XYZ file of C-alpha atoms in Angstrom:
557
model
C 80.189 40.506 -8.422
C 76.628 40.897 -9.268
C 74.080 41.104 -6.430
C 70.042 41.949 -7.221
C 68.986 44.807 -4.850
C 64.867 44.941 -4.508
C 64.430 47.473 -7.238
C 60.862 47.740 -9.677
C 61.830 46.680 -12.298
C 65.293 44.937 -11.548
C 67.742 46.440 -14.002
C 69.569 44.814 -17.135
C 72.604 44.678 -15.550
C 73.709 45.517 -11.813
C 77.380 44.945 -10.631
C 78.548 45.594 -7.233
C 81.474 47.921 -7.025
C 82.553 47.580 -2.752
C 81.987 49.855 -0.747
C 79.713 52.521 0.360
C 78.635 56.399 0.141
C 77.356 57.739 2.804
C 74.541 60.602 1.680
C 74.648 63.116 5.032
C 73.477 66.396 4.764
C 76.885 67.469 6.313
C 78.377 65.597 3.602
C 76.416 67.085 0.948
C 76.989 70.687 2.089
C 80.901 69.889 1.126
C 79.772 69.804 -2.072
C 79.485 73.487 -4.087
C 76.426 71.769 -5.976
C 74.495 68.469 -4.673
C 73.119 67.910 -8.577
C 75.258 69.037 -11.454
C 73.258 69.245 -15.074
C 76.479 69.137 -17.554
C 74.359 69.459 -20.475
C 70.306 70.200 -21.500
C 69.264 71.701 -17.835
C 65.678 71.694 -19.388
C 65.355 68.159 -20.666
C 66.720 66.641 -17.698
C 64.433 68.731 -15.296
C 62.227 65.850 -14.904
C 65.655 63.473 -13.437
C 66.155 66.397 -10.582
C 62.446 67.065 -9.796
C 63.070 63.114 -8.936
C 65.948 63.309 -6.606
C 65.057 66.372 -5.038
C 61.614 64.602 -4.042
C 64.479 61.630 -2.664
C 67.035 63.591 -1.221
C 64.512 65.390 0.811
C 63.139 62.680 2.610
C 66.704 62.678 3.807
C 66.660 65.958 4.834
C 68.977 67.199 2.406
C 66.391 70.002 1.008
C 68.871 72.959 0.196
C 69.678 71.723 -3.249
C 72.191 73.498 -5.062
C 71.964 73.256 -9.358
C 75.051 73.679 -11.432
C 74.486 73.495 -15.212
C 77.790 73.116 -16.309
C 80.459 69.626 -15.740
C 81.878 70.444 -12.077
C 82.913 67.024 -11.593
C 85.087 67.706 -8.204
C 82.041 69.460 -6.761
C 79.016 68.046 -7.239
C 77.518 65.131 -5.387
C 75.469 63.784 -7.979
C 75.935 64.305 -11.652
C 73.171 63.811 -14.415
C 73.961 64.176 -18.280
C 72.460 62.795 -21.313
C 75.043 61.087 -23.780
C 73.262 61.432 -27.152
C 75.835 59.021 -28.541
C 74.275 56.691 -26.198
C 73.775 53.563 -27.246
C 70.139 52.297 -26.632
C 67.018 54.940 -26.407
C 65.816 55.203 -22.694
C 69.133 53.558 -21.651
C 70.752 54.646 -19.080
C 74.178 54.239 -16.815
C 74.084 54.805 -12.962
C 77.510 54.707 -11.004
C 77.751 54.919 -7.017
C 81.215 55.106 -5.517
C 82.300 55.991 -2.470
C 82.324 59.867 -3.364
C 80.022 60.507 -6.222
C 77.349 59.568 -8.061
C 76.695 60.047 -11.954
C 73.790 59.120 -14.109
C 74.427 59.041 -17.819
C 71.337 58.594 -20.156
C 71.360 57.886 -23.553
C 68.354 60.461 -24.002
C 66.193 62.491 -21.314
C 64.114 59.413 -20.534
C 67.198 57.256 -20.045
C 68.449 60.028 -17.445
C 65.036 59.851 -15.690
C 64.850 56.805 -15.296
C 68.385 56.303 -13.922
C 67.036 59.203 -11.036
C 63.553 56.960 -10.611
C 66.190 53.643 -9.874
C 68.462 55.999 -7.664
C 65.373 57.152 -5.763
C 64.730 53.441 -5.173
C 67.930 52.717 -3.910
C 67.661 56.032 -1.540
C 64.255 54.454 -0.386
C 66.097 50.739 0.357
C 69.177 52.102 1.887
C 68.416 55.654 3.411
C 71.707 57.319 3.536
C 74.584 54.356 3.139
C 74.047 53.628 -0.461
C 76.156 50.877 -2.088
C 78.461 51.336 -4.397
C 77.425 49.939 -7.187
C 76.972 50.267 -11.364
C 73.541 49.595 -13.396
C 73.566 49.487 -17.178
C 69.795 49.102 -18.190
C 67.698 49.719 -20.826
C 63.862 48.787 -22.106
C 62.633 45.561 -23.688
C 60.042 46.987 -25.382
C 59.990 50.310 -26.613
C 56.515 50.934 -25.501
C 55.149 49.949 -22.117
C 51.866 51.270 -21.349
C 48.521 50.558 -19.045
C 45.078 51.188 -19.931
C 42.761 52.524 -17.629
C 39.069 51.498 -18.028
C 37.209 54.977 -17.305
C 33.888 53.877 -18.826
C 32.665 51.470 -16.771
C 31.146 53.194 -14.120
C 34.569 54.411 -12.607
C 35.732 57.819 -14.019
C 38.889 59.105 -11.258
C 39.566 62.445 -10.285
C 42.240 64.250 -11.668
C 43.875 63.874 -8.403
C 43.724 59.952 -8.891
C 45.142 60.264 -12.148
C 48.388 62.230 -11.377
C 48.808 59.748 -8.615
C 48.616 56.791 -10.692
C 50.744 58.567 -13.988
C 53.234 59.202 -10.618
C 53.105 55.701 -10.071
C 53.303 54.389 -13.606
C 56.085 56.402 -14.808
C 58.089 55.516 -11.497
C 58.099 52.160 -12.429
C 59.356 52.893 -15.955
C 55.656 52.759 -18.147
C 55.754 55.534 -20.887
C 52.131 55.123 -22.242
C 48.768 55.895 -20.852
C 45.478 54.974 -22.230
C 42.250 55.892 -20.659
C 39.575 53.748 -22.592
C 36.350 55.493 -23.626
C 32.905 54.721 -24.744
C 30.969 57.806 -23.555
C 33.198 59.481 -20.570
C 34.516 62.518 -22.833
C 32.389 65.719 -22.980
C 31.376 65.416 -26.717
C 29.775 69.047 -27.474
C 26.123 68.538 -28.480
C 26.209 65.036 -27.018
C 25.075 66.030 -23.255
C 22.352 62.922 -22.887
C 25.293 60.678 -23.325
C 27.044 61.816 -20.677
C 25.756 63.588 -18.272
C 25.944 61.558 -15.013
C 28.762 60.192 -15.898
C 31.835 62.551 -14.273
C 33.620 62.629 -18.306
C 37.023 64.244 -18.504
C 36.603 67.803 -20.177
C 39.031 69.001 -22.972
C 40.361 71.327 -20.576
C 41.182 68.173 -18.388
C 42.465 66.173 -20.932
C 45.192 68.955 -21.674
C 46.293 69.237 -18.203
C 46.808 65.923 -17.651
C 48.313 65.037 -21.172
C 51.362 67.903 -19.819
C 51.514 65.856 -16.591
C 52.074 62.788 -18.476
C 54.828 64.470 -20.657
C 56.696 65.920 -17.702
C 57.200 62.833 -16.616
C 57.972 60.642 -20.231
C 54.205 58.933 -20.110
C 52.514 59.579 -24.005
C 48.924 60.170 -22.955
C 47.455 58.168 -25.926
C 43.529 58.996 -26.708
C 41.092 55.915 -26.668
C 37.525 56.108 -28.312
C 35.894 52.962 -28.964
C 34.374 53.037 -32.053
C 32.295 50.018 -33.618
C 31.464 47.618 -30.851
C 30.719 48.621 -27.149
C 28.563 51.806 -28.268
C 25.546 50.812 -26.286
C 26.040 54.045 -23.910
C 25.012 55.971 -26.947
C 22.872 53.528 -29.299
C 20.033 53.810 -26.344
C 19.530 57.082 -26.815
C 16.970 57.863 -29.105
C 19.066 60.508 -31.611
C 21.328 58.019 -31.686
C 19.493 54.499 -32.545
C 19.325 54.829 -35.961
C 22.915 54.079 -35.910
C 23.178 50.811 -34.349
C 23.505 47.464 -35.927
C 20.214 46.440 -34.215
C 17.336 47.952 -32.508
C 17.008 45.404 -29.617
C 19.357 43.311 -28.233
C 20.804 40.334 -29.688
C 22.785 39.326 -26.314
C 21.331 37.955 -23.647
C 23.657 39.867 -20.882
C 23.299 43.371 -22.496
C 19.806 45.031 -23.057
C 19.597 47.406 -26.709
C 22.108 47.627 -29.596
C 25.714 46.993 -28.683
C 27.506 47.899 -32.029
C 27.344 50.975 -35.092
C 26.454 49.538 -38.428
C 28.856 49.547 -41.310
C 25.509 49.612 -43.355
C 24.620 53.220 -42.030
C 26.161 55.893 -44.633
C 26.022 58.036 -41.280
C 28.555 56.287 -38.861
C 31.476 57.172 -40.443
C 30.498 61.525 -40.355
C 29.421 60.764 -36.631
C 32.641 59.212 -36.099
C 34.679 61.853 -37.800
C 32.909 64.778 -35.712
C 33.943 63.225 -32.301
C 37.441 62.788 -33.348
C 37.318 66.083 -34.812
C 37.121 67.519 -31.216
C 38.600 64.686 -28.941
C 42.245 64.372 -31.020
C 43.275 67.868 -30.825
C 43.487 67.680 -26.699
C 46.381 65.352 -26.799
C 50.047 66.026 -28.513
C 50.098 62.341 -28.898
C 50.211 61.150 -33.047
C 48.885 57.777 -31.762
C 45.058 56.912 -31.309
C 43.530 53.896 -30.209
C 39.589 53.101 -32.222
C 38.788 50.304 -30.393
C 36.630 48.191 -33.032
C 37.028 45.160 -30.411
C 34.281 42.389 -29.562
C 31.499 43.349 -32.594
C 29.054 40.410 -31.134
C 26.327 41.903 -33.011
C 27.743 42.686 -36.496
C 25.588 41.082 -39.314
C 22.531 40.123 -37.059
C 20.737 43.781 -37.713
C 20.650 46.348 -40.778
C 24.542 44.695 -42.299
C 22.835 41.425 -42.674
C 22.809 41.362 -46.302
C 26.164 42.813 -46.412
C 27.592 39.508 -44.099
C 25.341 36.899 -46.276
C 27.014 38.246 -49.229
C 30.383 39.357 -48.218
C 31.508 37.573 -45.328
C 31.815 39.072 -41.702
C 35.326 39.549 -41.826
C 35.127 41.589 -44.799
C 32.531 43.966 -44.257
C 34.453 44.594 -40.706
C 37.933 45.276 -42.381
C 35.914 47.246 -44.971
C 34.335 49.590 -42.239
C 38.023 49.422 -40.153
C 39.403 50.893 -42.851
C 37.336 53.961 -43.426
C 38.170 54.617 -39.773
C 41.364 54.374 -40.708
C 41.011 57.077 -43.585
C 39.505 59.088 -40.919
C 42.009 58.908 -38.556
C 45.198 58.959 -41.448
C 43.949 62.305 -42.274
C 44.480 63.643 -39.106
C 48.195 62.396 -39.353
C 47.448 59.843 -36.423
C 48.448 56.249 -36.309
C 45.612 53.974 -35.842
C 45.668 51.262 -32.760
C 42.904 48.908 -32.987
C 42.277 45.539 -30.717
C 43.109 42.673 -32.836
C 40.484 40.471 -31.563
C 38.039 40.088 -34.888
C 40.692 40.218 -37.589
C 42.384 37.319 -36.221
C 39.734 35.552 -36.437
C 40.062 35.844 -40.403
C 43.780 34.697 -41.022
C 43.512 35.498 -44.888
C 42.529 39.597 -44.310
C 45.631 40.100 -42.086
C 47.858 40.947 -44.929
C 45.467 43.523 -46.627
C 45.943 46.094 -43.198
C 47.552 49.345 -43.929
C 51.378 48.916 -42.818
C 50.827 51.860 -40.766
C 48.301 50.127 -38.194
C 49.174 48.904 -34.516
C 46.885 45.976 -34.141
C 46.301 45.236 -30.287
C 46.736 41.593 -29.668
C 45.134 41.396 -26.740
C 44.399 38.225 -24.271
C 43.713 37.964 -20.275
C 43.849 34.301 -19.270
C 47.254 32.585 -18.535
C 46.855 30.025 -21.351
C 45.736 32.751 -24.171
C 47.604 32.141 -27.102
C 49.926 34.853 -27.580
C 52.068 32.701 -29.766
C 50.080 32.113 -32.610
C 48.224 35.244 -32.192
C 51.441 37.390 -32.622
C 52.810 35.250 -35.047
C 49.899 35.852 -37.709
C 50.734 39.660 -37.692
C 54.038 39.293 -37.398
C 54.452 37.487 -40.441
C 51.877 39.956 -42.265
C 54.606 42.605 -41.572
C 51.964 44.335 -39.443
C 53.308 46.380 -36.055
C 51.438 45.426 -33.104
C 51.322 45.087 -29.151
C 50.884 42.418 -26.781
C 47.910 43.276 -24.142
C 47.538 41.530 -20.914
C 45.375 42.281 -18.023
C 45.402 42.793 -14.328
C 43.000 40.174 -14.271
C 41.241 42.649 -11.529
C 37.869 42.808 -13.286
C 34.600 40.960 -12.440
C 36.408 39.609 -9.135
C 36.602 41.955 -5.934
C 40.036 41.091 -5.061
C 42.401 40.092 -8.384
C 43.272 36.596 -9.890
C 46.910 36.574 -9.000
C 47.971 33.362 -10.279
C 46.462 33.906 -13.544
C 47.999 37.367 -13.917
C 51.145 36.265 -13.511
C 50.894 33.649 -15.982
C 48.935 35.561 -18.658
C 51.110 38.756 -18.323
C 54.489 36.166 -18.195
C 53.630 34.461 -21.314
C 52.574 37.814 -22.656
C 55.718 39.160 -22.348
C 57.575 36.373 -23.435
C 55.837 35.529 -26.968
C 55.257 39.586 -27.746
C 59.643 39.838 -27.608
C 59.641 36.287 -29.572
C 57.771 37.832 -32.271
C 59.104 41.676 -32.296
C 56.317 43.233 -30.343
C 56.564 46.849 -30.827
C 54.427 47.498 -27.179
C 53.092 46.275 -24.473
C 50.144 47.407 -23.081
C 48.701 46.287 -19.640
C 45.493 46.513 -19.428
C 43.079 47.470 -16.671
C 38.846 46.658 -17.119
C 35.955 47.807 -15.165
C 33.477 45.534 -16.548
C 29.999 44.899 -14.555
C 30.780 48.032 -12.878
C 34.397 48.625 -12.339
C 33.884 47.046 -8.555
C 38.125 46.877 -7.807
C 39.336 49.125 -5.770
C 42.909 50.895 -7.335
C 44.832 48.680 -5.104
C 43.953 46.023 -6.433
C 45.347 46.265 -9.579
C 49.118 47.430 -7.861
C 50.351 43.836 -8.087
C 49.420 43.350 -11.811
C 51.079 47.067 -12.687
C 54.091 46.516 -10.830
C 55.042 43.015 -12.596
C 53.550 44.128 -16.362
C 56.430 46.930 -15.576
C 58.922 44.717 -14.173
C 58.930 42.077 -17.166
C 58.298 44.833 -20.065
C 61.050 46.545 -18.729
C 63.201 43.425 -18.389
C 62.402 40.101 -18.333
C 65.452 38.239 -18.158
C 65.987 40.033 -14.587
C 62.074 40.386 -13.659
C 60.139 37.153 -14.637
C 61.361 35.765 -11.116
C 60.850 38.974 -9.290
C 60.031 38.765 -5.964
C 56.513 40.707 -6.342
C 55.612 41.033 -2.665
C 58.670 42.677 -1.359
C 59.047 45.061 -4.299
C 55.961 46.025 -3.879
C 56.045 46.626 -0.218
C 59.155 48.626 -0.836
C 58.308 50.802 -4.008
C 54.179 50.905 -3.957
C 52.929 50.336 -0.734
C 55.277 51.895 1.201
C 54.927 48.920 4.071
C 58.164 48.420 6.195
C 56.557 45.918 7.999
C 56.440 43.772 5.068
C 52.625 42.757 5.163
C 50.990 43.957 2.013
C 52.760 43.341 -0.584
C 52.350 39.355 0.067
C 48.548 39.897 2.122
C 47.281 41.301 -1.709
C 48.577 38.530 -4.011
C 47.340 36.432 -1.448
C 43.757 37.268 -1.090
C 43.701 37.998 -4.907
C 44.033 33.994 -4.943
C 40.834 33.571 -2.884
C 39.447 33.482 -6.570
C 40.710 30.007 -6.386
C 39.101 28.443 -3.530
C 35.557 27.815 -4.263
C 36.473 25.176 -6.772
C 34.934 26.797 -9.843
C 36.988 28.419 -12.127
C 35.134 30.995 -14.463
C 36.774 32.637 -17.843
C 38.082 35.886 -17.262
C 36.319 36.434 -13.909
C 35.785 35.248 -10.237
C 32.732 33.125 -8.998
C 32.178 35.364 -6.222
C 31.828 38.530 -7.870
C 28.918 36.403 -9.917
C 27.450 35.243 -6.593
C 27.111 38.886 -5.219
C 25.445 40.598 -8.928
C 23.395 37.882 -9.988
C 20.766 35.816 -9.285
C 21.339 31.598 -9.525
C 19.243 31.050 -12.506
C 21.169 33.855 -14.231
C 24.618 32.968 -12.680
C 24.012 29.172 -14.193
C 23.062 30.775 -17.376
C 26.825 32.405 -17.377
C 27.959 28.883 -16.017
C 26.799 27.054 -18.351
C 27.978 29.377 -21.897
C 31.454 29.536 -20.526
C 31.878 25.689 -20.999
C 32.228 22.837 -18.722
C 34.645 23.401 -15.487
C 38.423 22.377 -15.466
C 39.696 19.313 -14.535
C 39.444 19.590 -10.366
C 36.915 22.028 -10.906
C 32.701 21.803 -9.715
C 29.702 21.841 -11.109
C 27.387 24.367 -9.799
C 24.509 21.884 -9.189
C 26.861 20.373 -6.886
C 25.252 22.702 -4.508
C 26.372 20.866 -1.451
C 30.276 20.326 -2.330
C 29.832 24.586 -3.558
C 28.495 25.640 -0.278
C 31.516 23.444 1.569
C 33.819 25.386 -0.530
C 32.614 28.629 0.050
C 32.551 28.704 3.558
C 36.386 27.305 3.398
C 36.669 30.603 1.201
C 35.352 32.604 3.595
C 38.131 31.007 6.464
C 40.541 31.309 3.938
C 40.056 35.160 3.414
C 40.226 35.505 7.349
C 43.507 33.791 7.425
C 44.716 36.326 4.725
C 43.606 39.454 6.245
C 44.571 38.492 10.059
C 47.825 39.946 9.170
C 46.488 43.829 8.017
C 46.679 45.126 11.230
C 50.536 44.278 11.696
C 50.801 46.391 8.203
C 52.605 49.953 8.489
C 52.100 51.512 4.860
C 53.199 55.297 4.841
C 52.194 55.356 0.892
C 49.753 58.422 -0.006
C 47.045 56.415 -0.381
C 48.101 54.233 3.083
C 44.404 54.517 4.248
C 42.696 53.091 0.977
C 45.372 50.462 1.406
């Protein structure tokens, strides 16, 4: 028989076997050793730091190790199988006297401990009897963490959310930069701005392996270099002197028609690759709004833009190939020139990336797909530019995400987390659209239907009273009830930042409103809405206080 228990993500493959164990510290002090390693005790250190974490929440604290097979005497045994049959796979069996977790590598093993931890948190000390056979969708499953727009977290923050990630089964990291890394010689570009150090970088790229997350580095590295083009010493690099956008005041992008971008660029990767053990790094090159309106003009008249951008891509590539790295670059401008897809290096990892629920990941990963060029899919938490989350459109876009990036052979997927206009979410916010880019990366035969709300209240916020989980992805649908729908934002973070004039402006170059949607010079029918918004939030939150989260972060919650 096969019965779903509320695990994040659901496994592959969960069978019930009849029957119970009962996990009593009496009962595991008839044991000689409560967790026997029977092979590797060093790889599979990570798997017991796990269960020793979940077994003493159960008061059973006094663990005894064996690292050798004693079958008949150990309450839980942990091996890895390297005949095993898919990488991070892994087998978990629970019968009424033992329990063994077989993983086809170290990872598989770990995660078989993070699901048996879940269980122990469902089912305290009568666990089911049971058998899981799981194993990854796509090989890489990763977030990226915006730490450049105004938000940089502590290091404390950041081994609380790699915790977090890695319990639900990610094994990438990305911390997206544009000026937040202390670049010797380059103190006016970020002082202020709390960057991560070298030393910091280290530490936390050892967390991240301890627990089977690749810490991957992320420089931007063509467009979105405004934090440094407005410094004097640095202006002579941009594509423009002033600003061609009308949201963004100076130069937004580095000019492939200044001989000195590509030494500046080599010098900061000179000193920000070595910090992480990583071969992977992600350039950026994403959203170059300005390219060809400044000093490459000539260049795009006579060239084209997509050329003179895949010419300058490439010599970051060169920079970054002789390093022995493997570029990652968004996707967003080559795909906008069909025809230059097929002259990429093989060797690239283009970053398909899209954050509304109808983006078309279909025909996006189908043109490098067909090119023969490895990429990712890259959904969003849809967080950004909207105080409390767009669920609905989160589900869809990361759904559909996951769906067309194993359709075309995806090699990753990488969830992606924004802090534009000031990075005004709070962490929590962004919980709901972690947990389900895990669940249906991981799976999503068994996870496209999860049940969100309760696996969150049982794995991430920690609420047994069952309020949370389904009070967030409510209220991150308050996005919905003022009856204007904005691309890749919420109307009410607009009404709060800026002024009506400015807000219209914004309106009015993201395109008419959807069907059921309202103009903004419909002030009356607006100002109806919004106060039906504002009951609507009350209804959500009236339930908070009946909340009981005993998460580490419980009071943020």
């Amino acid at each position: 028989m096969t019965t779903a228990l509320n695990l994040l993500p659901q496994p592959r493959s969960l069978t019930r076997l009849g029957g119970s164990l009962e996990l009593t510290p009496q009962q595991a002090n008839g044991h000689a050793h409560i967790i026997a390693v029977t092979s590797e005790p060093a790889a599979l250190a990570p798997a017991v730091e796990v269960l020793r974490t979940a077994l003493a929440s159960h008061n059973i604290s006094e663990l005894q190790l064996a690292t050798r097979a004693l079958p008949n005497e150990a309450l839980i045994t942990i091996h890895i199988d390297r005949g095993g049959r898919r990488a991070e796979g892994y087998r978990l069996r629970i019968t009424e006297r033992v329990i063994t977790i077989t993983g086809d590598d170290a990872a598989g093993a770990f995660y078989g401990a993070c699901t048996l931890a879940q269980i122990i948190r469902l089912h305290g000390v009568n666990l089911p009897a049971l058998e899981i056979e799981d194993y990854p969708d796509f090989p890489n499953r990763g977030v990226m963490l915006d730490i450049s727009r105004d938000k940089v977290p502590t290091m404390d923050s950041l081994y609380a959310l790699v915790d977090l990630l890695a319990s639900m089964k990610y094994n990438q990291l990305q911390l997206y930069t544009e000026h937040t890394f202390a670049y010797t010689g380059h103190e006016d570009v970020w002082r202020n701005a709390s960057p991560m150090t070298a030393a910091e970088i280290q530490v936390l790229d050892a967390y991240c392996r301890a627990r089977f997350v690749t810490l991957v580095p992320n420089q931007n590295s063509f467009g979105h270099m405004h934090r440094w083009l407005k410094h004097p010493q640095y202006k002579h690099l941009g594509e423009t002197e002033e600003s061609v956008l009308w949201w963004l005041p100076g130069a937004f992008s580095i000019s492939p028609a200044v001989p000195e971008t590509i030494p500046f660029l080599d010098s900061l990767y000179e000193e920000l690759l070595p910090n992480f053990s990583t071969s992977l790094f992600n350039v950026g090159a994403d959203e170059t709004f300005d390219l060809g309106a400044g000093r490459a003009k000539q260049m795009v008249e006579e060239q084209g833009k997509g050329r003179v951008y895949l010419d300058f891509l490439l010599k970051i590539y060169e920079l970054v190939s002789k390093r022995g790295r493997t570029m990652m670059f968004w996707g967003d401008i080559i795909n906008q020139h069909p025809d230059l897809v097929p002259e990429l290096p093989k060797d690239v990892i283009a970053m398909e990336w899209g954050y509304e629920a109808n983006h078309p990941f279909d025909e996006k990963s189908a043109l490098f797909a067909q090119s023969g060029i490895p990429f990712y899919v890259c959904p969003g938490t849809s967080t950004w530019v909207s105080l409390s989350g767009r669920t609905d459109n989160m589900l869809g876009n990361i759904l559909s995400c996951a769906q067309n990036g194993l359709k075309h052979g995806a090699i990753g997927f990488l969830n992606t987390d924004w802090g534009d206009r000031g990075h005004w979410q709070q962490a929590p916010i962004s919980y709901p659209g972690f947990a389900y880019g895990a669940a249906v990366s991981w799976c999503l035969a068994t996870n496209a239907d999860l049940d969100l709300a309760a696996a969150l209240d049982a794995h991430v916020f920690q609420d047994a009273a069952g309020v949370l989980g389904k009070l967030s992805l409510d209220l991150g649908n308050t996005y919905q009830e003022p009856g204007v729908l904005l691309h890749n934002s919420n109307l009410l973070h607009w009404v709060y930042e800026l002024d009506r004039e400015t807000l219209e402006k914004r309106y009015v170059a993201q395109g008419a409103p959807p069907p059921g949607g309202i103009a903004l010079n419909n002030l009356p029918q607006l100002l109806e809405n919004l106060h039906a918004t504002i009951e609507y939030v009350d209804e959500v939150m009236a339930y908070l206080s009946a909340a009981s989260s005993t998460a580490p972060d419980a009071r943020l919650l």
